[in-house]
């Protein structure tokens, strides 16, 4: 056991590192509710409530800083909850991209979600793709509808049928039937 009694554990070399290296598969245990990272002003704190919850926070002052999770080797960063747990992003707006806000996902707190690109000149395109040639399903709940205000489908063709800007499509019905009279352009079909 090492008893410091208020003293500091420092390196003798100028700007030298302090390495804490357990043997084999041993862990480094920090037995405290709050661990301060940084200088005397505590640039960041790592806090546990004794219940398994872990909070990483910066100072509460005016220069509170930013929490960054980065990988220096260009690897992916994976957030994996246990079992059926979710990854919760508790914010009204989530910015995806660089400081220019390539895209934003916004919730108004009522369940509505908006996905938008920048409002500038280089606003980009919102693309929904499936990398394995699978279908993309848009399925509203119950009697809800899928409302699309503007559509350009494959240059104006839907399933091989050309849709003109000022004329009806060239598609033809093979069978037309009705259970009651149908009025069409002043004429009556039975």
mmCIF file of C-alpha atoms in Angstrom:
data_model
loop_
_atom_site.group_PDB
_atom_site.id
_atom_site.type_symbol
_atom_site.label_atom_id
_atom_site.label_comp_id
_atom_site.label_asym_id
_atom_site.label_seq_id
_atom_site.Cartn_x
_atom_site.Cartn_y
_atom_site.Cartn_z
ATOM 1 C CA UNK A 1 0.000 0.000 0.000
ATOM 2 C CA UNK A 2 1.134 3.536 -0.834
ATOM 3 C CA UNK A 3 -0.057 6.259 1.557
ATOM 4 C CA UNK A 4 0.379 9.783 0.150
ATOM 5 C CA UNK A 5 -1.326 11.779 2.972
ATOM 6 C CA UNK A 6 -2.072 14.824 0.785
ATOM 7 C CA UNK A 7 1.142 14.606 -1.195
ATOM 8 C CA UNK A 8 1.326 14.361 -4.983
ATOM 9 C CA UNK A 9 2.514 11.521 -7.189
ATOM 10 C CA UNK A 10 4.790 13.189 -9.754
ATOM 11 C CA UNK A 11 7.467 12.266 -12.260
ATOM 12 C CA UNK A 12 11.111 13.322 -11.753
ATOM 13 C CA UNK A 13 11.624 14.059 -15.448
ATOM 14 C CA UNK A 14 10.535 17.436 -16.821
ATOM 15 C CA UNK A 15 7.140 16.951 -18.512
ATOM 16 C CA UNK A 16 7.456 13.251 -17.885
ATOM 17 C CA UNK A 17 4.462 10.925 -17.832
ATOM 18 C CA UNK A 18 3.178 9.157 -14.728
ATOM 19 C CA UNK A 19 2.353 5.573 -15.626
ATOM 20 C CA UNK A 20 0.108 3.389 -13.486
ATOM 21 C CA UNK A 21 0.465 -0.116 -14.882
ATOM 22 C CA UNK A 22 -1.130 -3.081 -13.081
ATOM 23 C CA UNK A 23 0.300 -6.540 -13.611
ATOM 24 C CA UNK A 24 -1.393 -8.949 -16.018
ATOM 25 C CA UNK A 25 -5.159 -8.444 -16.231
ATOM 26 C CA UNK A 26 -5.314 -6.189 -13.179
ATOM 27 C CA UNK A 27 -7.385 -3.000 -13.289
ATOM 28 C CA UNK A 28 -6.662 0.583 -12.249
ATOM 29 C CA UNK A 29 -9.353 1.369 -9.666
ATOM 30 C CA UNK A 30 -10.134 4.973 -8.765
ATOM 31 C CA UNK A 31 -12.244 4.663 -5.627
ATOM 32 C CA UNK A 32 -13.919 8.078 -5.664
ATOM 33 C CA UNK A 33 -17.335 9.462 -6.616
ATOM 34 C CA UNK A 34 -15.695 12.230 -8.686
ATOM 35 C CA UNK A 35 -12.418 12.107 -10.610
ATOM 36 C CA UNK A 36 -11.057 15.485 -11.762
ATOM 37 C CA UNK A 37 -9.105 15.604 -15.016
ATOM 38 C CA UNK A 38 -6.994 18.702 -15.654
ATOM 39 C CA UNK A 39 -5.490 21.447 -13.519
ATOM 40 C CA UNK A 40 -6.752 22.907 -10.237
ATOM 41 C CA UNK A 41 -9.824 24.281 -12.035
ATOM 42 C CA UNK A 42 -10.788 20.732 -13.053
ATOM 43 C CA UNK A 43 -10.987 20.918 -16.852
ATOM 44 C CA UNK A 44 -13.298 17.918 -16.755
ATOM 45 C CA UNK A 45 -14.869 15.638 -14.172
ATOM 46 C CA UNK A 46 -15.829 12.002 -14.332
ATOM 47 C CA UNK A 47 -18.590 11.308 -11.814
ATOM 48 C CA UNK A 48 -20.362 8.153 -10.667
ATOM 49 C CA UNK A 49 -23.360 8.071 -8.345
ATOM 50 C CA UNK A 50 -22.655 4.631 -7.007
ATOM 51 C CA UNK A 51 -25.548 3.214 -9.050
ATOM 52 C CA UNK A 52 -23.617 2.468 -12.234
ATOM 53 C CA UNK A 53 -24.487 5.817 -13.858
ATOM 54 C CA UNK A 54 -21.439 7.669 -15.168
ATOM 55 C CA UNK A 55 -21.332 11.392 -16.034
ATOM 56 C CA UNK A 56 -18.543 13.090 -17.997
ATOM 57 C CA UNK A 57 -18.767 16.871 -17.696
ATOM 58 C CA UNK A 58 -16.715 20.003 -18.226
ATOM 59 C CA UNK A 59 -16.522 23.023 -15.921
ATOM 60 C CA UNK A 60 -19.755 24.806 -15.117
ATOM 61 C CA UNK A 61 -18.102 28.199 -15.601
ATOM 62 C CA UNK A 62 -18.074 30.451 -18.650
ATOM 63 C CA UNK A 63 -15.202 28.522 -20.237
ATOM 64 C CA UNK A 64 -16.877 25.148 -19.894
ATOM 65 C CA UNK A 65 -15.201 23.596 -22.908
ATOM 66 C CA UNK A 66 -16.431 20.806 -25.179
ATOM 67 C CA UNK A 67 -16.613 17.066 -24.669
ATOM 68 C CA UNK A 68 -15.016 15.319 -27.654
ATOM 69 C CA UNK A 69 -14.855 11.571 -28.254
ATOM 70 C CA UNK A 70 -12.239 11.040 -30.949
ATOM 71 C CA UNK A 71 -10.165 8.255 -32.456
ATOM 72 C CA UNK A 72 -6.748 9.356 -33.726
ATOM 73 C CA UNK A 73 -6.432 6.419 -36.131
ATOM 74 C CA UNK A 74 -9.586 7.216 -38.180
ATOM 75 C CA UNK A 75 -11.428 4.255 -36.698
ATOM 76 C CA UNK A 76 -15.165 4.198 -36.053
ATOM 77 C CA UNK A 77 -16.594 5.120 -32.657
ATOM 78 C CA UNK A 78 -19.283 2.678 -31.566
ATOM 79 C CA UNK A 79 -21.878 3.355 -28.867
ATOM 80 C CA UNK A 80 -23.276 -0.038 -27.882
ATOM 81 C CA UNK A 81 -25.881 -0.244 -25.103
ATOM 82 C CA UNK A 82 -26.376 -3.503 -23.261
ATOM 83 C CA UNK A 83 -29.156 -5.859 -24.381
ATOM 84 C CA UNK A 84 -32.221 -3.961 -25.578
ATOM 85 C CA UNK A 85 -30.965 -0.597 -24.313
ATOM 86 C CA UNK A 86 -31.127 2.472 -26.544
ATOM 87 C CA UNK A 87 -28.631 5.208 -27.393
ATOM 88 C CA UNK A 88 -30.442 8.343 -26.207
ATOM 89 C CA UNK A 89 -29.420 11.737 -27.567
ATOM 90 C CA UNK A 90 -31.136 14.135 -25.165
ATOM 91 C CA UNK A 91 -31.170 17.356 -27.187
ATOM 92 C CA UNK A 92 -33.709 19.237 -29.281
ATOM 93 C CA UNK A 93 -31.206 19.422 -32.147
ATOM 94 C CA UNK A 94 -28.471 16.947 -33.103
ATOM 95 C CA UNK A 95 -25.866 18.311 -35.532
ATOM 96 C CA UNK A 96 -24.313 15.762 -37.901
ATOM 97 C CA UNK A 97 -21.148 16.904 -39.642
ATOM 98 C CA UNK A 98 -18.465 19.516 -39.080
ATOM 99 C CA UNK A 99 -18.811 22.961 -37.564
ATOM 100 C CA UNK A 100 -20.745 24.014 -40.664
ATOM 101 C CA UNK A 101 -23.571 21.696 -39.600
ATOM 102 C CA UNK A 102 -23.760 19.380 -42.594
ATOM 103 C CA UNK A 103 -27.170 18.185 -41.414
ATOM 104 C CA UNK A 104 -29.397 18.505 -38.371
ATOM 105 C CA UNK A 105 -31.947 16.209 -36.796
ATOM 106 C CA UNK A 106 -34.453 18.264 -34.816
ATOM 107 C CA UNK A 107 -37.252 17.282 -32.450
ATOM 108 C CA UNK A 108 -39.860 19.772 -31.258
ATOM 109 C CA UNK A 109 -40.650 17.760 -28.140
ATOM 110 C CA UNK A 110 -43.998 16.498 -29.472
ATOM 111 C CA UNK A 111 -42.718 13.502 -31.392
ATOM 112 C CA UNK A 112 -42.187 15.337 -34.709
ATOM 113 C CA UNK A 113 -38.698 14.914 -36.171
ATOM 114 C CA UNK A 114 -37.176 17.098 -38.899
ATOM 115 C CA UNK A 115 -34.069 16.114 -40.892
ATOM 116 C CA UNK A 116 -32.585 19.098 -42.714
ATOM 117 C CA UNK A 117 -29.395 20.204 -44.432
ATOM 118 C CA UNK A 118 -27.791 23.628 -44.219
ATOM 119 C CA UNK A 119 -29.882 26.604 -45.239
ATOM 120 C CA UNK A 120 -26.924 28.130 -47.098
ATOM 121 C CA UNK A 121 -26.039 27.971 -50.780
ATOM 122 C CA UNK A 122 -24.412 24.555 -50.404
ATOM 123 C CA UNK A 123 -27.348 22.950 -48.646
ATOM 124 C CA UNK A 124 -26.652 19.414 -49.813
ATOM 125 C CA UNK A 125 -29.065 16.539 -50.425
ATOM 126 C CA UNK A 126 -30.809 14.254 -47.958
ATOM 127 C CA UNK A 127 -30.352 10.662 -49.157
ATOM 128 C CA UNK A 128 -31.902 7.486 -47.800
ATOM 129 C CA UNK A 129 -30.114 4.417 -49.157
ATOM 130 C CA UNK A 130 -29.819 0.711 -48.490
ATOM 131 C CA UNK A 131 -26.394 -0.756 -49.123
ATOM 132 C CA UNK A 132 -27.625 -4.322 -49.660
ATOM 133 C CA UNK A 133 -30.170 -3.689 -52.451
ATOM 134 C CA UNK A 134 -33.015 -3.971 -49.943
ATOM 135 C CA UNK A 135 -36.310 -2.130 -50.079
ATOM 136 C CA UNK A 136 -36.912 1.086 -48.152
ATOM 137 C CA UNK A 137 -40.301 1.051 -46.454
ATOM 138 C CA UNK A 138 -42.111 4.197 -45.322
ATOM 139 C CA UNK A 139 -45.031 2.930 -43.266
ATOM 140 C CA UNK A 140 -47.286 5.327 -41.348
ATOM 141 C CA UNK A 141 -49.097 4.101 -38.272
ATOM 142 C CA UNK A 142 -52.730 3.023 -38.544
ATOM 143 C CA UNK A 143 -54.721 5.210 -40.937
ATOM 144 C CA UNK A 144 -51.869 7.696 -41.389
ATOM 145 C CA UNK A 145 -50.739 8.706 -44.874
ATOM 146 C CA UNK A 146 -47.395 9.286 -46.561
ATOM 147 C CA UNK A 147 -47.568 12.900 -47.771
ATOM 148 C CA UNK A 148 -44.973 13.981 -50.361
ATOM 149 C CA UNK A 149 -45.330 17.589 -51.470
ATOM 150 C CA UNK A 150 -42.915 17.458 -54.445
ATOM 151 C CA UNK A 151 -41.908 14.352 -56.400
ATOM 152 C CA UNK A 152 -39.378 13.634 -59.147
ATOM 153 C CA UNK A 153 -39.237 9.895 -59.658
ATOM 154 C CA UNK A 154 -36.587 8.563 -62.044
ATOM 155 C CA UNK A 155 -36.786 11.527 -64.395
ATOM 156 C CA UNK A 156 -40.589 11.441 -64.697
ATOM 157 C CA UNK A 157 -41.248 7.721 -65.024
ATOM 158 C CA UNK A 158 -43.140 5.594 -62.528
ATOM 159 C CA UNK A 159 -42.776 1.853 -63.175
ATOM 160 C CA UNK A 160 -42.039 2.556 -66.842
ATOM 161 C CA UNK A 161 -45.084 4.822 -67.340
ATOM 162 C CA UNK A 162 -44.216 8.321 -68.482
ATOM 163 C CA UNK A 163 -45.975 11.067 -66.550
ATOM 164 C CA UNK A 164 -46.304 14.304 -68.536
ATOM 165 C CA UNK A 165 -46.365 17.779 -67.041
ATOM 166 C CA UNK A 166 -49.610 18.779 -68.769
ATOM 167 C CA UNK A 167 -51.086 15.463 -69.890
ATOM 168 C CA UNK A 168 -52.330 12.278 -68.331
ATOM 169 C CA UNK A 169 -50.128 9.229 -68.107
ATOM 170 C CA UNK A 170 -50.060 6.783 -71.002
ATOM 171 C CA UNK A 171 -50.945 3.845 -68.796
ATOM 172 C CA UNK A 172 -54.093 1.863 -69.611
ATOM 173 C CA UNK A 173 -56.596 -0.010 -67.432
ATOM 174 C CA UNK A 174 -57.317 -3.612 -68.340
ATOM 175 C CA UNK A 175 -60.549 -3.677 -66.321
ATOM 176 C CA UNK A 176 -62.836 -0.873 -65.119
ATOM 177 C CA UNK A 177 -65.772 -1.713 -62.893
ATOM 178 C CA UNK A 178 -68.008 -0.032 -60.348
ATOM 179 C CA UNK A 179 -70.802 -1.015 -57.975
ATOM 180 C CA UNK A 180 -72.772 2.187 -58.689
ATOM 181 C CA UNK A 181 -72.970 5.010 -61.247
ATOM 182 C CA UNK A 182 -69.720 6.876 -61.831
ATOM 183 C CA UNK A 183 -69.785 10.468 -63.141
ATOM 184 C CA UNK A 184 -66.903 11.502 -65.383
ATOM 185 C CA UNK A 185 -66.640 14.849 -67.240
ATOM 186 C CA UNK A 186 -70.416 15.248 -67.385
ATOM 187 C CA UNK A 187 -70.937 11.729 -68.748
ATOM 188 C CA UNK A 188 -72.238 8.757 -66.812
ATOM 189 C CA UNK A 189 -70.662 5.340 -66.931
ATOM 190 C CA UNK A 190 -72.520 2.356 -65.457
#
